[in-house]
Coordinates of C-alpha atoms in Angstrom, one line a residue:
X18 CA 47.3 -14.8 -66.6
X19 CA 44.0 -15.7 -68.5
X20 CA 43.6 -15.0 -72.4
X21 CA 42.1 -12.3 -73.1
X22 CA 38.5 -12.9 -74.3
X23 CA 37.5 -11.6 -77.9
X24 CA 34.5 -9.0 -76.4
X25 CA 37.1 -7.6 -74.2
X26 CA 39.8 -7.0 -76.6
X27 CA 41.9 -3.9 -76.8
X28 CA 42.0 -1.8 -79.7
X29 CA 45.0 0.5 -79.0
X30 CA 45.1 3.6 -81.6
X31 CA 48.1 5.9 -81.6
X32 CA 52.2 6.5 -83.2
X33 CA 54.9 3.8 -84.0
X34 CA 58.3 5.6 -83.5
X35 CA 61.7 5.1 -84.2
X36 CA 63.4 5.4 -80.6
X37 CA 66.9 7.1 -81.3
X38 CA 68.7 5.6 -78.1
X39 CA 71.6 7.9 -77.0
X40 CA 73.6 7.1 -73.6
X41 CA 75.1 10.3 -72.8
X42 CA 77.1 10.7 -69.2
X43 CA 75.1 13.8 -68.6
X44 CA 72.8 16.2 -70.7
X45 CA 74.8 18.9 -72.2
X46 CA 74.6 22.2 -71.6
X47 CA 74.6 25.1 -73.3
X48 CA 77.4 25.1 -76.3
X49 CA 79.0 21.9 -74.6
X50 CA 80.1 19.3 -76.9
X51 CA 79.9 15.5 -75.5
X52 CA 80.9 12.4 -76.6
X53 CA 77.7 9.6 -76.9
X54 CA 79.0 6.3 -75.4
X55 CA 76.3 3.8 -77.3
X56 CA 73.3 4.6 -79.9
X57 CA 70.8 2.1 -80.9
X58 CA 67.0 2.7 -83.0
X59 CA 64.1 0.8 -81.3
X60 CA 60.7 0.7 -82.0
X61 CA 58.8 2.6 -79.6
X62 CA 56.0 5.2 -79.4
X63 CA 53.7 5.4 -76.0
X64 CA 50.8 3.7 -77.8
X65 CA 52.8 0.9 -79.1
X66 CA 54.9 0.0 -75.9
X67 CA 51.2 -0.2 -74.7
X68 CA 50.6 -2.6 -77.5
X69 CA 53.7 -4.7 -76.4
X70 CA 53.2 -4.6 -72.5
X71 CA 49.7 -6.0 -73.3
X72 CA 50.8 -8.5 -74.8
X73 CA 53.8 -9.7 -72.4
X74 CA 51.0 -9.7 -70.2
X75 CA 49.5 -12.4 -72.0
X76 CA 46.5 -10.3 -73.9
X77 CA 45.7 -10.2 -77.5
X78 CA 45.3 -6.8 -78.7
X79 CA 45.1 -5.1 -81.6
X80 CA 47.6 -1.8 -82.5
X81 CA 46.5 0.2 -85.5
X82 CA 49.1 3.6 -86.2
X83 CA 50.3 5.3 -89.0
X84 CA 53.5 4.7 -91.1
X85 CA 55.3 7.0 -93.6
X86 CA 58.3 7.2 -95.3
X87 CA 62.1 7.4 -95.3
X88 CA 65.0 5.7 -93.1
X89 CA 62.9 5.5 -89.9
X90 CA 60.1 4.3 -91.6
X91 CA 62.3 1.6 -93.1
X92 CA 63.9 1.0 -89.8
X93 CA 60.3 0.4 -88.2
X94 CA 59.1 -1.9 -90.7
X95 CA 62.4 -4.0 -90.2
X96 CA 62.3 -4.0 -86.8
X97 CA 57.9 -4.8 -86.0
X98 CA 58.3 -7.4 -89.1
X99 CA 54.9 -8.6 -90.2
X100 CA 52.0 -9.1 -86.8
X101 CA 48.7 -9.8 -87.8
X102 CA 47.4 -8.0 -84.9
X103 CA 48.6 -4.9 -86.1
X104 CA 47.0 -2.0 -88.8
X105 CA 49.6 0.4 -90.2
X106 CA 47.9 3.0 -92.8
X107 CA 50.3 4.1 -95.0
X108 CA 51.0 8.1 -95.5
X109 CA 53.3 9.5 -97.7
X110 CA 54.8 11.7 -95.0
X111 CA 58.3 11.0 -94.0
X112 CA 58.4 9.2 -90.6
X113 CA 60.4 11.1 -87.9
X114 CA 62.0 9.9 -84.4
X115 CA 62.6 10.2 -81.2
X116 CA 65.8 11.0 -79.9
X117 CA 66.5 9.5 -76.1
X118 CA 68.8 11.1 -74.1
X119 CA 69.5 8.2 -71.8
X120 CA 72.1 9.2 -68.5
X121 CA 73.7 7.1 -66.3
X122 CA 71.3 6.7 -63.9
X123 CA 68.7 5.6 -66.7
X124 CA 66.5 8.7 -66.4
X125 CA 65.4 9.9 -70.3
X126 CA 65.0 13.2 -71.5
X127 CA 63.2 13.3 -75.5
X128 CA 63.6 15.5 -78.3
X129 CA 60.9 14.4 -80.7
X130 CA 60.9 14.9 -84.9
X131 CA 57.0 14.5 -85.5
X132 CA 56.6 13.2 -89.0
X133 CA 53.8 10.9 -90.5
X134 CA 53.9 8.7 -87.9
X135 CA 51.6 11.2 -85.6
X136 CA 48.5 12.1 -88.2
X137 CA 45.6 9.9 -88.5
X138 CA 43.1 10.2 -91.2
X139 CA 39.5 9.8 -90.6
X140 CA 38.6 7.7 -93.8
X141 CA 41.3 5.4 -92.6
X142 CA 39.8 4.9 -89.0
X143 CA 36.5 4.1 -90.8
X144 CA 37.6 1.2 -92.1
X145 CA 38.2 -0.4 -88.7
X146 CA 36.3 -3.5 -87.9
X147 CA 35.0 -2.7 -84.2
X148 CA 33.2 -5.6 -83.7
X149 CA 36.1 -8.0 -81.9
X150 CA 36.9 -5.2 -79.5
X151 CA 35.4 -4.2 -76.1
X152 CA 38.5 -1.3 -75.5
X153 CA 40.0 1.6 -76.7
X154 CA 42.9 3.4 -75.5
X155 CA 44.4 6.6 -76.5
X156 CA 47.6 8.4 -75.7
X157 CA 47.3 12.6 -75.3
X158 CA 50.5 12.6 -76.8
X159 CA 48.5 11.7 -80.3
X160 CA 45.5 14.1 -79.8
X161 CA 47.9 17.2 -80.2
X162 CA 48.1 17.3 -84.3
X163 CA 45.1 19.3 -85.7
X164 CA 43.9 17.0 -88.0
X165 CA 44.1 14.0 -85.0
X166 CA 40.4 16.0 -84.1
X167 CA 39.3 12.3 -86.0
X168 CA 40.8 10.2 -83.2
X169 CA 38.5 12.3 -80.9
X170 CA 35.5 11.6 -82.9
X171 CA 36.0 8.2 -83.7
X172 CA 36.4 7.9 -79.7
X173 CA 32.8 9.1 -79.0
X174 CA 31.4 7.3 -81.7
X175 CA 33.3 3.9 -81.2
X176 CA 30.9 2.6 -77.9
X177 CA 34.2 1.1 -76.5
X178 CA 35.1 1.9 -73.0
X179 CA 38.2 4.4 -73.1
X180 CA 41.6 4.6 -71.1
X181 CA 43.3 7.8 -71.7
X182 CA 46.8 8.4 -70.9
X183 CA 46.9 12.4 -71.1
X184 CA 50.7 12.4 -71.1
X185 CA 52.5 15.7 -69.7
X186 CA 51.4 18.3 -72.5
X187 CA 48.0 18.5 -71.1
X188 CA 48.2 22.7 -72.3
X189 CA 48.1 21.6 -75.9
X190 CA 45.4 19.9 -75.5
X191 CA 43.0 20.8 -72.9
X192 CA 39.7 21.2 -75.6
X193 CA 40.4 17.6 -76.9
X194 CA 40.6 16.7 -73.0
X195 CA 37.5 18.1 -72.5
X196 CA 35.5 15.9 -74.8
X197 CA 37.1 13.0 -74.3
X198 CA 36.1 13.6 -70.5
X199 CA 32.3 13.1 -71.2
X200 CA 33.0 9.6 -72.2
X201 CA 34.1 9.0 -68.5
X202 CA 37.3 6.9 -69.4
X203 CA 40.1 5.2 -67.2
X204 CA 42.6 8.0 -66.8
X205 CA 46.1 7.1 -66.5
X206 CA 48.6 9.1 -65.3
X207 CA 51.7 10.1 -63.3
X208 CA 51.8 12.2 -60.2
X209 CA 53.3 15.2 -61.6
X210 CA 50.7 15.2 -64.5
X211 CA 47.5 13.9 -62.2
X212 CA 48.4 16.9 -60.0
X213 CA 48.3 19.4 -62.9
X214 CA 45.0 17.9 -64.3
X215 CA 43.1 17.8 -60.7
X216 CA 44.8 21.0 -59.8
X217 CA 45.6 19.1 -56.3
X218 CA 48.6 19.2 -54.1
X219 CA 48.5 15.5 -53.4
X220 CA 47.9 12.5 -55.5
X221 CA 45.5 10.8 -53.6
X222 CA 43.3 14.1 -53.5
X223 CA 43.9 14.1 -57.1
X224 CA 42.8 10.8 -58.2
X225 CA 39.4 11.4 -56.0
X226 CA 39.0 15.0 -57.6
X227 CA 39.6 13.3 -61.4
X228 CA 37.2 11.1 -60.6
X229 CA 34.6 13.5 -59.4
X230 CA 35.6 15.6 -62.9
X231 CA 33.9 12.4 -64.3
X232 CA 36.7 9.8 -65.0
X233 CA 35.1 6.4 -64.5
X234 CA 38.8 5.2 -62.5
X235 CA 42.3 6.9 -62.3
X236 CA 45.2 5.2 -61.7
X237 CA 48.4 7.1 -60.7
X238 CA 51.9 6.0 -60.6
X239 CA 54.4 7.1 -58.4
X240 CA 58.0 6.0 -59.8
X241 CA 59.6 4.4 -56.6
X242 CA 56.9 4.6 -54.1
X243 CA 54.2 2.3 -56.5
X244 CA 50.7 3.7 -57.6
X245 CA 47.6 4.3 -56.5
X246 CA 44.1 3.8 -58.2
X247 CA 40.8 4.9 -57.3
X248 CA 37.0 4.5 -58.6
X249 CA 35.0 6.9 -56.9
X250 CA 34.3 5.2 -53.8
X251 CA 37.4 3.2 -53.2
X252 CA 41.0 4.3 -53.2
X253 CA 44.1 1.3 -53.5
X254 CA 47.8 1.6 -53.3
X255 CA 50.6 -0.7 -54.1
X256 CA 54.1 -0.4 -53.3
X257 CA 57.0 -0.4 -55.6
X258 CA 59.8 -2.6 -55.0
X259 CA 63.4 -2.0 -55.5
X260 CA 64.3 -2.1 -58.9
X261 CA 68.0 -1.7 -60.3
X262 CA 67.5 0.2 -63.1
X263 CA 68.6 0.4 -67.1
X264 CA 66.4 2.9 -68.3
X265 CA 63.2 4.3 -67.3
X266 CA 62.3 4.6 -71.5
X267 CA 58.2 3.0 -71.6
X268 CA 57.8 2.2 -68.0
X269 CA 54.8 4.2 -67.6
X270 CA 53.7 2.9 -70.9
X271 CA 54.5 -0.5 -69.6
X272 CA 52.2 -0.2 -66.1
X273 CA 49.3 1.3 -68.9
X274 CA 49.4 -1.7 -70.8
X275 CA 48.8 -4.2 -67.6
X276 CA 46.3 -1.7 -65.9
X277 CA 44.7 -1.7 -69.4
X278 CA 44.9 -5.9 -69.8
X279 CA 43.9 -5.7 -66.0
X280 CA 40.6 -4.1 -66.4
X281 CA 39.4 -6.0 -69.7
X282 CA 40.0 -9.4 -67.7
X283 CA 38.0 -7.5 -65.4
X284 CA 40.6 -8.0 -62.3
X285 CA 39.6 -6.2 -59.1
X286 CA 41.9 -2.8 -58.5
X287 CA 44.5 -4.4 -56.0
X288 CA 45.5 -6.9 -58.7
X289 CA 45.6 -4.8 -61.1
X290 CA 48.1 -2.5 -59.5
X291 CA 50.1 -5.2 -58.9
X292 CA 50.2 -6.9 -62.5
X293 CA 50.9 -2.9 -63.8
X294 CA 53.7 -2.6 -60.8
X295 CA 55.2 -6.0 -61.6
X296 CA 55.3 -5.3 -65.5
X297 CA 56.7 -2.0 -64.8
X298 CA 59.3 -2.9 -62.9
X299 CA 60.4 -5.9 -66.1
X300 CA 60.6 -2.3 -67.7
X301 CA 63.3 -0.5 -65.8
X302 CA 65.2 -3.6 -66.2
X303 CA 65.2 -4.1 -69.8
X304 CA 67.1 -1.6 -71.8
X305 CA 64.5 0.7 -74.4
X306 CA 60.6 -0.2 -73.7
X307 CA 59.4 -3.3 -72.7
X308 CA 58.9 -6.2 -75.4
X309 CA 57.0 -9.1 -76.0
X310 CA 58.6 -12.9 -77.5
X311 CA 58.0 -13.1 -81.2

């Protein structure tokens, strides 16, 4: 895969997380005690497993998020180390986690502790250099804290093309949506959420109705039968390939990341499907989110 050139780079905005990894034989039910059979902290965060996937893809991009305080916070520092390619602002919130219910057959269910980690500042994205980069991409996941309003302004004002991953809480944040809509941005998505979003009862009619809502491409994945992507006038699909699978933790986060290293190397839509299908399946494979060779 080519190196990413400078005017094309990614700047990728959103939360650093501590993954709480929990293999459980089953989620419990009501009043039911079980026994965990392994537990391990990861970094992860849907932005920053972006950041990662780009960069197993061969790209150069840049990660900027927010880090507070406390034992995840300490954890996160330990386990990112020092990258030059990434901007933490410091808050004086404590950090909180993600716990991953992780079952046998490596489907994950989260429970999520929003601390620091999840609210930007606007004074702090104002010091961002934008000069090196060409991309932007945001996670809806991020655009849900009140005062992340910032990360919507700073979009429209950037001039950098946006992907937008909308995420599956698209009630909380249908305004923010809205706006971020009129900058016609690469949407990203699964089936279940592109067919909530288009209001369709099929993907493919959903990734043409998105489009005509103003998104500039979609791309939909569609766990074991592949993805599809569309731009208006032409719709792709790729097949998936068997996979055995550890965990499904960053997948979709993983086929993001290529789709978005795809497009700023400017590949045509069939290759970029199958880069994001390919990387996604590495994914599955690998236990937690996908990560790149320090």
């Amino acid at each position: 895969m080519t190196i990413t050139s400078t005017s094309h780079r990614p700047l990728i905005i959103g939360s650093l997380v501590a993954d709480v990894l929990l293999q459980v034989p089953h989620l419990p039910q009501r009043q039911q005690d079980i026994n965990i059979a392994a537990q391990q902290i990861r970094s992860g965060g849907c932005a920053y497993n972006v950041y990662e996937a780009v960069c197993c893809c061969g790209g150069h991009p840049h990660f900027t998020g927010v880090i507070g305080t406390g034992a995840f916070a300490a954890a996160l520092r330990q386990l990112v180390g020092h990258d030059p390619n990434m901007t933490l602002f410091a808050s004086d919130e404590e950090n909180g986690c993600c716990y991953c219910l992780i079952e046998p057959d490596g489907e994950r269910t989260f429970l999520c502790v929003r601390g620091g980690e999840y609210r930007f500042q606007a004074q702090w994205l104002s010091r961002l250099d934008l000069d090196p980069f060409g991309w932007l991409y945001l996670c809806g996941i991020d655009l849900e804290e009140a005062q992340n309003e910032c990360l919507v302004r700073f979009a429209s004002a950037s001039g950098l093309r946006l992907m937008l991953a909308p995420g599956p809480r698209l009630d909380h944040i249908q305004e923010q949506i809205e706006q971020l809509m009129r900058l016609h941005p690469i949407l990203h998505l699964n089936e279940q959420e592109a067919l909530a979003m288009s209001r369709q009862n099929d993907p493919q009619k959903a990734a043409i109705a998105l489009c005509a809502q103003g998104a500039e491409k979609v791309i939909i994945t569609l766990g074991s039968r592949g993805s599809l992507a569309c731009d208006g006038n032409t719709l792709i699909a790729h097949a998936a390939r068997t996979v055995k699978v550890t965990d499904t933790i960053g997948a979709g986060d993983a086929h993001a990341g290529a789709c978005l290293h795809a497009l700023s190397q400017q590949l045509p839509l069939d290759k970029m499907l199958e880069l994001a299908d390919h990387t996604a399946e590495k994914a599955l494979r690998c236990a937690g989110a996908l990560r790149h060779e320090r």
